[in-house]
GROMACS .gro file of C-alpha atoms in nm:
model
  417
    1UNK     CA    1   1.601   2.868  -0.078
    2UNK     CA    2   1.509   3.034  -0.408
    3UNK     CA    3   1.283   2.862  -0.657
    4UNK     CA    4   1.469   2.699  -0.946
    5UNK     CA    5   1.255   2.847  -1.224
    6UNK     CA    6   1.382   2.637  -1.519
    7UNK     CA    7   1.324   2.319  -1.321
    8UNK     CA    8   0.978   2.431  -1.212
    9UNK     CA    9   0.880   2.514  -1.570
   10UNK     CA   10   1.010   2.180  -1.700
   11UNK     CA   11   0.815   1.985  -1.437
   12UNK     CA   12   0.495   2.179  -1.514
   13UNK     CA   13   0.538   2.114  -1.887
   14UNK     CA   14   0.602   1.746  -1.815
   15UNK     CA   15   0.284   1.710  -1.611
   16UNK     CA   16   0.077   1.897  -1.870
   17UNK     CA   17   0.200   1.645  -2.127
   18UNK     CA   18   0.099   1.362  -1.892
   19UNK     CA   19  -0.246   1.515  -1.854
   20UNK     CA   20  -0.294   1.550  -2.229
   21UNK     CA   21  -0.180   1.192  -2.286
   22UNK     CA   22  -0.424   1.073  -2.021
   23UNK     CA   23  -0.712   1.262  -2.179
   24UNK     CA   24  -0.620   1.127  -2.521
   25UNK     CA   25  -0.600   0.769  -2.390
   26UNK     CA   26  -0.936   0.806  -2.215
   27UNK     CA   27  -1.094   0.937  -2.535
   28UNK     CA   28  -0.948   0.652  -2.741
   29UNK     CA   29  -1.070   0.384  -2.500
   30UNK     CA   30  -1.415   0.528  -2.429
   31UNK     CA   31  -1.585   0.270  -2.653
   32UNK     CA   32  -1.365  -0.020  -2.544
   33UNK     CA   33  -1.400   0.025  -2.167
   34UNK     CA   34  -1.713  -0.160  -2.058
   35UNK     CA   35  -1.709  -0.153  -1.680
   36UNK     CA   36  -1.523  -0.029  -1.373
   37UNK     CA   37  -1.302  -0.340  -1.362
   38UNK     CA   38  -1.173  -0.261  -1.711
   39UNK     CA   39  -1.085   0.088  -1.587
   40UNK     CA   40  -0.901  -0.051  -1.284
   41UNK     CA   41  -0.715  -0.338  -1.450
   42UNK     CA   42  -0.696  -0.244  -1.818
   43UNK     CA   43  -0.918  -0.539  -1.901
   44UNK     CA   44  -0.661  -0.777  -1.744
   45UNK     CA   45  -0.470  -0.759  -2.071
   46UNK     CA   46  -0.122  -0.651  -1.958
   47UNK     CA   47   0.141  -0.876  -2.113
   48UNK     CA   48   0.493  -0.966  -2.005
   49UNK     CA   49   0.701  -0.678  -2.140
   50UNK     CA   50   0.458  -0.401  -2.051
   51UNK     CA   51   0.396  -0.567  -1.716
   52UNK     CA   52   0.766  -0.564  -1.622
   53UNK     CA   53   0.793  -0.192  -1.687
   54UNK     CA   54   0.460  -0.133  -1.512
   55UNK     CA   55   0.564  -0.318  -1.196
   56UNK     CA   56   0.901  -0.143  -1.185
   57UNK     CA   57   0.751   0.200  -1.250
   58UNK     CA   58   0.482   0.144  -0.986
   59UNK     CA   59   0.741   0.049  -0.722
   60UNK     CA   60   0.997   0.315  -0.818
   61UNK     CA   61   0.842   0.646  -0.719
   62UNK     CA   62   0.931   0.973  -0.549
   63UNK     CA   63   1.007   0.805  -0.219
   64UNK     CA   64   1.222   0.544  -0.390
   65UNK     CA   65   1.434   0.798  -0.579
   66UNK     CA   66   1.434   1.110  -0.361
   67UNK     CA   67   1.403   0.914  -0.037
   68UNK     CA   68   1.700   0.691  -0.117
   69UNK     CA   69   1.924   0.990  -0.189
   70UNK     CA   70   1.806   1.154   0.136
   71UNK     CA   71   1.865   0.835   0.336
   72UNK     CA   72   2.218   0.788   0.202
   73UNK     CA   73   2.306   1.152   0.271
   74UNK     CA   74   2.172   1.135   0.628
   75UNK     CA   75   2.289   0.791   0.739
   76UNK     CA   76   2.493   0.629   0.464
   77UNK     CA   77   2.401   0.297   0.304
   78UNK     CA   78   2.304   0.156   0.644
   79UNK     CA   79   2.056   0.439   0.685
   80UNK     CA   80   1.894   0.366   0.350
   81UNK     CA   81   1.753   0.018   0.392
   82UNK     CA   82   1.405   0.090   0.254
   83UNK     CA   83   1.476   0.054  -0.122
   84UNK     CA   84   1.633  -0.288  -0.072
   85UNK     CA   85   1.355  -0.398   0.165
   86UNK     CA   86   1.088  -0.276  -0.078
   87UNK     CA   87   1.250  -0.468  -0.364
   88UNK     CA   88   1.275  -0.792  -0.167
   89UNK     CA   89   0.917  -0.741  -0.051
   90UNK     CA   90   0.807  -0.733  -0.415
   91UNK     CA   91   0.961  -1.077  -0.469
   92UNK     CA   92   0.795  -1.217  -0.156
   93UNK     CA   93   0.461  -1.073  -0.270
   94UNK     CA   94   0.498  -1.249  -0.602
   95UNK     CA   95   0.584  -1.581  -0.438
   96UNK     CA   96   0.314  -1.582  -0.169
   97UNK     CA   97   0.028  -1.368  -0.298
   98UNK     CA   98   0.036  -1.269  -0.668
   99UNK     CA   99  -0.050  -1.608  -0.822
  100UNK     CA  100  -0.327  -1.687  -0.574
  101UNK     CA  101  -0.488  -1.345  -0.606
  102UNK     CA  102  -0.480  -1.353  -0.987
  103UNK     CA  103  -0.616  -1.710  -0.998
  104UNK     CA  104  -0.909  -1.605  -0.779
  105UNK     CA  105  -0.986  -1.315  -1.013
  106UNK     CA  106  -0.959  -1.040  -0.752
  107UNK     CA  107  -0.983  -0.684  -0.883
  108UNK     CA  108  -0.853  -0.505  -0.571
  109UNK     CA  109  -0.654  -0.608  -0.266
  110UNK     CA  110  -0.972  -0.562  -0.059
  111UNK     CA  111  -1.156  -0.839  -0.247
  112UNK     CA  112  -1.001  -1.130  -0.051
  113UNK     CA  113  -1.082  -0.944   0.271
  114UNK     CA  114  -1.448  -0.907   0.179
  115UNK     CA  115  -1.474  -1.267   0.064
  116UNK     CA  116  -1.318  -1.393   0.386
  117UNK     CA  117  -1.425  -1.137   0.646
  118UNK     CA  118  -1.733  -0.984   0.483
  119UNK     CA  119  -1.836  -0.625   0.409
  120UNK     CA  120  -1.667  -0.453   0.692
  121UNK     CA  121  -0.322  -0.381  -0.895
  122UNK     CA  122  -0.039  -0.428  -1.135
  123UNK     CA  123  -0.029  -0.805  -1.081
  124UNK     CA  124  -0.410  -0.823  -1.076
  125UNK     CA  125  -0.417  -0.674  -1.426
  126UNK     CA  126  -0.191  -0.943  -1.571
  127UNK     CA  127  -0.316  -1.182  -1.838
  128UNK     CA  128  -0.254  -1.494  -1.628
  129UNK     CA  129  -0.152  -1.606  -1.281
  130UNK     CA  130   0.187  -1.717  -1.412
  131UNK     CA  131   0.259  -1.373  -1.557
  132UNK     CA  132   0.134  -1.209  -1.237
  133UNK     CA  133   0.389  -1.400  -1.029
  134UNK     CA  134   0.672  -1.360  -1.279
  135UNK     CA  135   0.616  -0.984  -1.305
  136UNK     CA  136   0.687  -0.947  -0.935
  137UNK     CA  137   1.020  -1.130  -0.966
  138UNK     CA  138   1.133  -0.938  -1.274
  139UNK     CA  139   1.018  -0.611  -1.119
  140UNK     CA  140   1.274  -0.665  -0.842
  141UNK     CA  141   1.556  -0.660  -1.096
  142UNK     CA  142   1.427  -0.333  -1.235
  143UNK     CA  143   1.407  -0.184  -0.885
  144UNK     CA  144   1.767  -0.277  -0.803
  145UNK     CA  145   1.889  -0.125  -1.130
  146UNK     CA  146   1.695   0.199  -1.087
  147UNK     CA  147   1.806   0.253  -0.726
  148UNK     CA  148   2.176   0.272  -0.820
  149UNK     CA  149   2.167   0.636  -0.947
  150UNK     CA  150   1.990   0.751  -0.628
  151UNK     CA  151   2.253   0.581  -0.413
  152UNK     CA  152   2.530   0.749  -0.611
  153UNK     CA  153   2.361   1.089  -0.583
  154UNK     CA  154   2.341   1.052  -0.204
  155UNK     CA  155   2.708   0.953  -0.184
  156UNK     CA  156   2.811   1.244  -0.408
  157UNK     CA  157   2.613   1.488  -0.194
  158UNK     CA  158   2.790   1.376   0.124
  159UNK     CA  159   3.133   1.434  -0.036
  160UNK     CA  160   3.048   1.772  -0.187
  161UNK     CA  161   3.176   2.097  -0.041
  162UNK     CA  162   2.858   2.297  -0.095
  163UNK     CA  163   3.037   2.626  -0.020
  164UNK     CA  164   3.200   2.593  -0.363
  165UNK     CA  165   2.859   2.594  -0.533
  166UNK     CA  166   2.585   2.852  -0.561
  167UNK     CA  167   2.389   2.681  -0.282
  168UNK     CA  168   2.302   2.947  -0.022
  169UNK     CA  169   2.539   3.182  -0.206
  170UNK     CA  170   2.834   2.964  -0.104
  171UNK     CA  171   2.786   3.033   0.268
  172UNK     CA  172   2.740   2.672   0.376
  173UNK     CA  173   2.958   2.367   0.322
  174UNK     CA  174   2.676   2.125   0.408
  175UNK     CA  175   2.305   2.114   0.333
  176UNK     CA  176   2.066   2.272   0.581
  177UNK     CA  177   1.848   2.026   0.772
  178UNK     CA  178   1.531   2.143   0.597
  179UNK     CA  179   1.696   2.088   0.257
  180UNK     CA  180   1.814   1.731   0.316
  181UNK     CA  181   1.492   1.580   0.169
  182UNK     CA  182   1.579   1.774  -0.150
  183UNK     CA  183   1.922   1.617  -0.196
  184UNK     CA  184   1.855   1.481  -0.542
  185UNK     CA  185   1.711   1.798  -0.702
  186UNK     CA  186   1.981   2.009  -0.532
  187UNK     CA  187   2.256   1.791  -0.679
  188UNK     CA  188   2.097   1.828  -1.020
  189UNK     CA  189   2.063   2.204  -0.983
  190UNK     CA  190   2.410   2.285  -0.849
  191UNK     CA  191   2.634   2.003  -0.974
  192UNK     CA  192   2.496   1.927  -1.321
  193UNK     CA  193   2.468   2.122  -1.647
  194UNK     CA  194   2.126   2.278  -1.697
  195UNK     CA  195   2.030   2.043  -1.978
  196UNK     CA  196   2.113   1.739  -1.765
  197UNK     CA  197   1.928   1.889  -1.467
  198UNK     CA  198   1.613   1.949  -1.673
  199UNK     CA  199   1.612   1.597  -1.815
  200UNK     CA  200   1.685   1.457  -1.469
  201UNK     CA  201   1.395   1.643  -1.312
  202UNK     CA  202   1.175   1.519  -1.594
  203UNK     CA  203   1.278   1.163  -1.518
  204UNK     CA  204   1.201   1.211  -1.149
  205UNK     CA  205   0.865   1.366  -1.239
  206UNK     CA  206   0.787   1.064  -1.457
  207UNK     CA  207   0.882   0.824  -1.177
  208UNK     CA  208   0.666   1.012  -0.929
  209UNK     CA  209   0.368   1.021  -1.161
  210UNK     CA  210   0.399   0.651  -1.249
  211UNK     CA  211   0.346   0.564  -0.883
  212UNK     CA  212   0.109   0.842  -0.785
  213UNK     CA  213  -0.143   0.747  -1.050
  214UNK     CA  214  -0.121   0.380  -0.945
  215UNK     CA  215  -0.166   0.462  -0.577
  216UNK     CA  216  -0.453   0.704  -0.631
  217UNK     CA  217  -0.626   0.471  -0.879
  218UNK     CA  218  -0.585   0.181  -0.637
  219UNK     CA  219  -0.735   0.377  -0.347
  220UNK     CA  220  -1.018   0.513  -0.559
  221UNK     CA  221  -1.089   0.172  -0.707
  222UNK     CA  222  -1.108   0.011  -0.364
  223UNK     CA  223  -1.349   0.281  -0.249
  224UNK     CA  224  -1.579   0.264  -0.552
  225UNK     CA  225  -1.580  -0.117  -0.574
  226UNK     CA  226  -1.545  -0.237  -0.216
  227UNK     CA  227  -1.708   0.046  -0.019
  228UNK     CA  228  -1.953   0.233  -0.241
  229UNK     CA  229  -2.079  -0.063  -0.447
  230UNK     CA  230  -2.087  -0.326  -0.173
  231UNK     CA  231  -2.179  -0.120   0.131
  232UNK     CA  232  -2.319   0.225   0.052
  233UNK     CA  233  -2.516   0.159  -0.267
  234UNK     CA  234  -2.540  -0.204  -0.375
  235UNK     CA  235  -2.755  -0.121  -0.678
  236UNK     CA  236  -2.500   0.119  -0.829
  237UNK     CA  237  -2.455   0.078  -1.204
  238UNK     CA  238  -2.118   0.045  -1.376
  239UNK     CA  239  -2.144   0.402  -1.504
  240UNK     CA  240  -2.218   0.529  -1.154
  241UNK     CA  241  -1.918   0.339  -1.014
  242UNK     CA  242  -1.691   0.496  -1.275
  243UNK     CA  243  -1.809   0.846  -1.178
  244UNK     CA  244  -1.755   0.763  -0.810
  245UNK     CA  245  -1.408   0.640  -0.907
  246UNK     CA  246  -1.333   0.973  -1.074
  247UNK     CA  247  -1.463   1.181  -0.783
  248UNK     CA  248  -1.278   0.977  -0.521
  249UNK     CA  249  -0.958   1.015  -0.724
  250UNK     CA  250  -0.973   1.390  -0.662
  251UNK     CA  251  -1.050   1.343  -0.292
  252UNK     CA  252  -0.767   1.095  -0.233
  253UNK     CA  253  -0.531   1.315  -0.433
  254UNK     CA  254  -0.605   1.611  -0.204
  255UNK     CA  255  -0.559   1.394   0.107
  256UNK     CA  256  -0.228   1.255  -0.019
  257UNK     CA  257  -0.103   1.603  -0.103
  258UNK     CA  258  -0.195   1.730   0.244
  259UNK     CA  259  -0.009   1.443   0.412
  260UNK     CA  260   0.300   1.498   0.197
  261UNK     CA  261   0.306   1.868   0.286
  262UNK     CA  262   0.276   1.796   0.660
  263UNK     CA  263   0.552   1.531   0.673
  264UNK     CA  264   0.889   1.696   0.608
  265UNK     CA  265   1.099   1.389   0.535
  266UNK     CA  266   1.032   1.199   0.211
  267UNK     CA  267   1.223   0.896   0.336
  268UNK     CA  268   1.038   0.890   0.669
  269UNK     CA  269   0.700   0.912   0.495
  270UNK     CA  270   0.803   0.634   0.258
  271UNK     CA  271   0.902   0.406   0.546
  272UNK     CA  272   0.589   0.496   0.744
  273UNK     CA  273   0.364   0.379   0.460
  274UNK     CA  274   0.525   0.035   0.451
  275UNK     CA  275   0.526   0.030   0.831
  276UNK     CA  276   0.147   0.062   0.848
  277UNK     CA  277   0.095  -0.201   0.579
  278UNK     CA  278   0.334  -0.439   0.756
  279UNK     CA  279   0.167  -0.410   1.095
  280UNK     CA  280  -0.200  -0.380   0.995
  281UNK     CA  281  -0.249  -0.525   0.647
  282UNK     CA  282   0.005  -0.807   0.623
  283UNK     CA  283  -0.146  -1.031   0.897
  284UNK     CA  284  -0.497  -0.976   0.761
  285UNK     CA  285  -0.405  -1.056   0.401
  286UNK     CA  286  -0.199  -1.361   0.498
  287UNK     CA  287  -0.487  -1.510   0.697
  288UNK     CA  288  -0.741  -1.424   0.427
  289UNK     CA  289  -0.536  -1.610   0.165
  290UNK     CA  290  -0.392  -1.902   0.362
  291UNK     CA  291  -0.606  -1.975   0.671
  292UNK     CA  292  -0.958  -2.104   0.607
  293UNK     CA  293  -1.050  -2.077   0.976
  294UNK     CA  294  -0.997  -1.699   0.989
  295UNK     CA  295  -1.317  -1.502   1.043
  296UNK     CA  296  -1.440  -1.148   1.097
  297UNK     CA  297  -1.418  -1.162   1.475
  298UNK     CA  298  -1.049  -1.244   1.459
  299UNK     CA  299  -0.995  -0.980   1.192
  300UNK     CA  300  -1.160  -0.708   1.399
  301UNK     CA  301  -0.965  -0.792   1.715
  302UNK     CA  302  -0.639  -0.818   1.519
  303UNK     CA  303  -0.692  -0.476   1.365
  304UNK     CA  304  -0.748  -0.317   1.706
  305UNK     CA  305  -0.454  -0.499   1.867
  306UNK     CA  306  -0.211  -0.417   1.585
  307UNK     CA  307  -0.314  -0.051   1.569
  308UNK     CA  308  -0.299  -0.004   1.946
  309UNK     CA  309   0.049  -0.151   1.995
  310UNK     CA  310   0.184   0.030   1.689
  311UNK     CA  311   0.055   0.369   1.807
  312UNK     CA  312   0.162   0.291   2.164
  313UNK     CA  313   0.517   0.243   2.038
  314UNK     CA  314   0.524   0.606   1.920
  315UNK     CA  315   0.609   0.756   1.582
  316UNK     CA  316   0.869   1.032   1.546
  317UNK     CA  317   0.751   1.121   1.195
  318UNK     CA  318   0.404   1.215   1.320
  319UNK     CA  319   0.522   1.355   1.653
  320UNK     CA  320   0.358   1.077   1.857
  321UNK     CA  321   0.527   1.010   2.190
  322UNK     CA  322   0.542   0.642   2.295
  323UNK     CA  323   0.294   0.516   2.553
  324UNK     CA  324   0.485   0.190   2.597
  325UNK     CA  325   0.861   0.224   2.642
  326UNK     CA  326   1.009  -0.106   2.533
  327UNK     CA  327   1.347  -0.243   2.649
  328UNK     CA  328   1.658  -0.070   2.515
  329UNK     CA  329   1.481   0.259   2.445
  330UNK     CA  330   1.687   0.575   2.468
  331UNK     CA  331   1.617   0.946   2.499
  332UNK     CA  332   1.792   1.185   2.259
  333UNK     CA  333   1.922   1.526   2.360
  334UNK     CA  334   1.604   1.689   2.231
  335UNK     CA  335   1.389   1.463   2.451
  336UNK     CA  336   1.276   1.232   2.169
  337UNK     CA  337   1.231   0.870   2.276
  338UNK     CA  338   1.391   0.627   2.030
  339UNK     CA  339   1.272   0.265   2.043
  340UNK     CA  340   1.554   0.018   1.968
  341UNK     CA  341   1.333  -0.282   2.043
  342UNK     CA  342   1.164  -0.423   1.726
  343UNK     CA  343   0.821  -0.307   1.844
  344UNK     CA  344   0.679  -0.289   1.491
  345UNK     CA  345   0.744  -0.658   1.433
  346UNK     CA  346   0.604  -0.730   1.779
  347UNK     CA  347   0.287  -0.538   1.687
  348UNK     CA  348   0.255  -0.738   1.365
  349UNK     CA  349   0.301  -1.071   1.543
  350UNK     CA  350   0.050  -0.980   1.814
  351UNK     CA  351  -0.198  -0.885   1.542
  352UNK     CA  352  -0.137  -1.213   1.358
  353UNK     CA  353  -0.163  -1.433   1.667
  354UNK     CA  354  -0.474  -1.252   1.793
  355UNK     CA  355  -0.644  -1.301   1.456
  356UNK     CA  356  -0.571  -1.674   1.454
  357UNK     CA  357  -0.658  -1.727   1.821
  358UNK     CA  358  -0.983  -1.527   1.823
  359UNK     CA  359  -1.092  -1.693   1.497
  360UNK     CA  360  -1.020  -2.039   1.640
  361UNK     CA  361  -1.189  -1.957   1.970
  362UNK     CA  362  -1.508  -1.818   1.814
  363UNK     CA  363  -1.524  -2.111   1.571
  364UNK     CA  364  -1.489  -2.350   1.865
  365UNK     CA  365  -1.766  -2.174   2.057
  366UNK     CA  366  -2.011  -2.195   1.766
  367UNK     CA  367  -1.908  -2.540   1.640
  368UNK     CA  368  -1.956  -2.702   1.980
  369UNK     CA  369  -2.287  -2.535   2.050
  370UNK     CA  370  -2.156  -2.329   2.340
  371UNK     CA  371  -2.289  -2.018   2.169
  372UNK     CA  372  -2.615  -2.007   1.979
  373UNK     CA  373  -2.610  -1.887   1.616
  374UNK     CA  374  -2.812  -1.585   1.728
  375UNK     CA  375  -2.493  -1.457   1.893
  376UNK     CA  376  -2.317  -1.461   1.558
  377UNK     CA  377  -2.393  -1.090   1.531
  378UNK     CA  378  -2.152  -1.031   1.244
  379UNK     CA  379  -2.279  -1.346   1.066
  380UNK     CA  380  -1.925  -1.424   0.965
  381UNK     CA  381  -1.861  -1.756   1.139
  382UNK     CA  382  -1.628  -1.934   0.895
  383UNK     CA  383  -1.771  -2.288   0.908
  384UNK     CA  384  -2.062  -2.425   0.706
  385UNK     CA  385  -2.233  -2.601   0.996
  386UNK     CA  386  -2.275  -2.594   1.370
  387UNK     CA  387  -2.216  -2.920   1.553
  388UNK     CA  388  -2.401  -3.085   1.842
  389UNK     CA  389  -2.696  -2.866   1.940
  390UNK     CA  390  -2.730  -2.666   1.619
  391UNK     CA  391  -2.814  -2.796   1.274
  392UNK     CA  392  -2.829  -2.585   0.963
  393UNK     CA  393  -3.156  -2.604   0.779
  394UNK     CA  394  -3.132  -2.731   0.420
  395UNK     CA  395  -3.488  -2.643   0.331
  396UNK     CA  396  -3.579  -2.432   0.033
  397UNK     CA  397  -3.631  -2.139   0.268
  398UNK     CA  398  -3.262  -2.120   0.347
  399UNK     CA  399  -3.055  -1.887   0.138
  400UNK     CA  400  -2.744  -2.076   0.040
  401UNK     CA  401  -2.478  -1.905  -0.167
  402UNK     CA  402  -2.141  -2.038  -0.275
  403UNK     CA  403  -1.838  -1.812  -0.302
  404UNK     CA  404  -1.539  -2.006  -0.431
  405UNK     CA  405  -1.466  -2.271  -0.169
  406UNK     CA  406  -1.678  -2.104   0.099
  407UNK     CA  407  -2.045  -2.168   0.173
  408UNK     CA  408  -2.265  -1.922   0.354
  409UNK     CA  409  -2.598  -2.036   0.496
  410UNK     CA  410  -2.825  -1.759   0.616
  411UNK     CA  411  -3.096  -1.969   0.784
  412UNK     CA  412  -3.055  -2.184   1.095
  413UNK     CA  413  -3.272  -2.442   1.271
  414UNK     CA  414  -3.176  -2.471   1.636
  415UNK     CA  415  -3.260  -2.717   1.910
  416UNK     CA  416  -3.347  -2.584   2.252
  417UNK     CA  417  -3.125  -2.653   2.544
   0.00000   0.00000   0.00000
């Protein structure tokens, strides 16, 4: 397929404008920005109106727009469930997580993990916990409104006789398989006036950039704050963290670009991202926020269990054949095994239950003196004292720190058996 030169030029110009605006904004705020948290969360000063647009723009990205059109063209409305699921997920996130995370003053989504499990963003930048929760609800409305054009584009593409357009010189009445992920730009190129196509591509470019910058900044911020500062170099200054943030932005950008080039389907990549978060991250975050008994041992086991069963279920997008063939699986004509059993939800539930059980079991072992504190190799037992045979020392020599509602005591006095 030939390169659409006017569209390419318009997108390049659009991104150059974005770059110049970013440089100008950075120059204007150079004296205002005091630390890395200000860089990540805009000083927690995002108000209601700006926050609504920010949440919607962060959620509505290339996968949301292009992926929805691709999904509708390939499988109809039934085959394009992701945009609706993503939107509903935003509301659930606001109800269960946004207020609590903002009230606790977290800067990244990793912060509750490190507070709960040890050293192992839109809503967080809001002015208050109330606004943080409300932004998630209002962002859902914006998502539902924005997804309508993509749905219509997908429907239009399925009803179009492409042989009557300039697509492939009019030699094909349907889109080639390799061009299906490009449904939206192809509709703009062949079915719209040039002016409309250029403005449409600019809008898509803006939507993509609004989410790419959020995703890359989030990843870079988590690395600089939660990995570099708290694990690699604990004495790092704020200026050093900001430079690490900038460098990691480039690295994560290159990695993301490489992944997007390897995976051919935009919709499949979009679904895969939420799939991984659902299976691996969701149980961990839920327990970190809501279950005081959760500890690092349970978290570690849950991560391994969730990852194993998810990979064992196979992934067509990455070319991974299933190790475990669940009930109701079928084999396509090309030999691909399709799992009809909800193995992703099963993987998530196994991860959640293993986290809760292992946390309870290890707490029980330490609390009842069955295991000595010296076996607490990760030093992440969740309780503040050991019962029966072990008593925590309260002398001045003990290093007692308080983090929110959690107490960590680093020194133990034990009785012999």
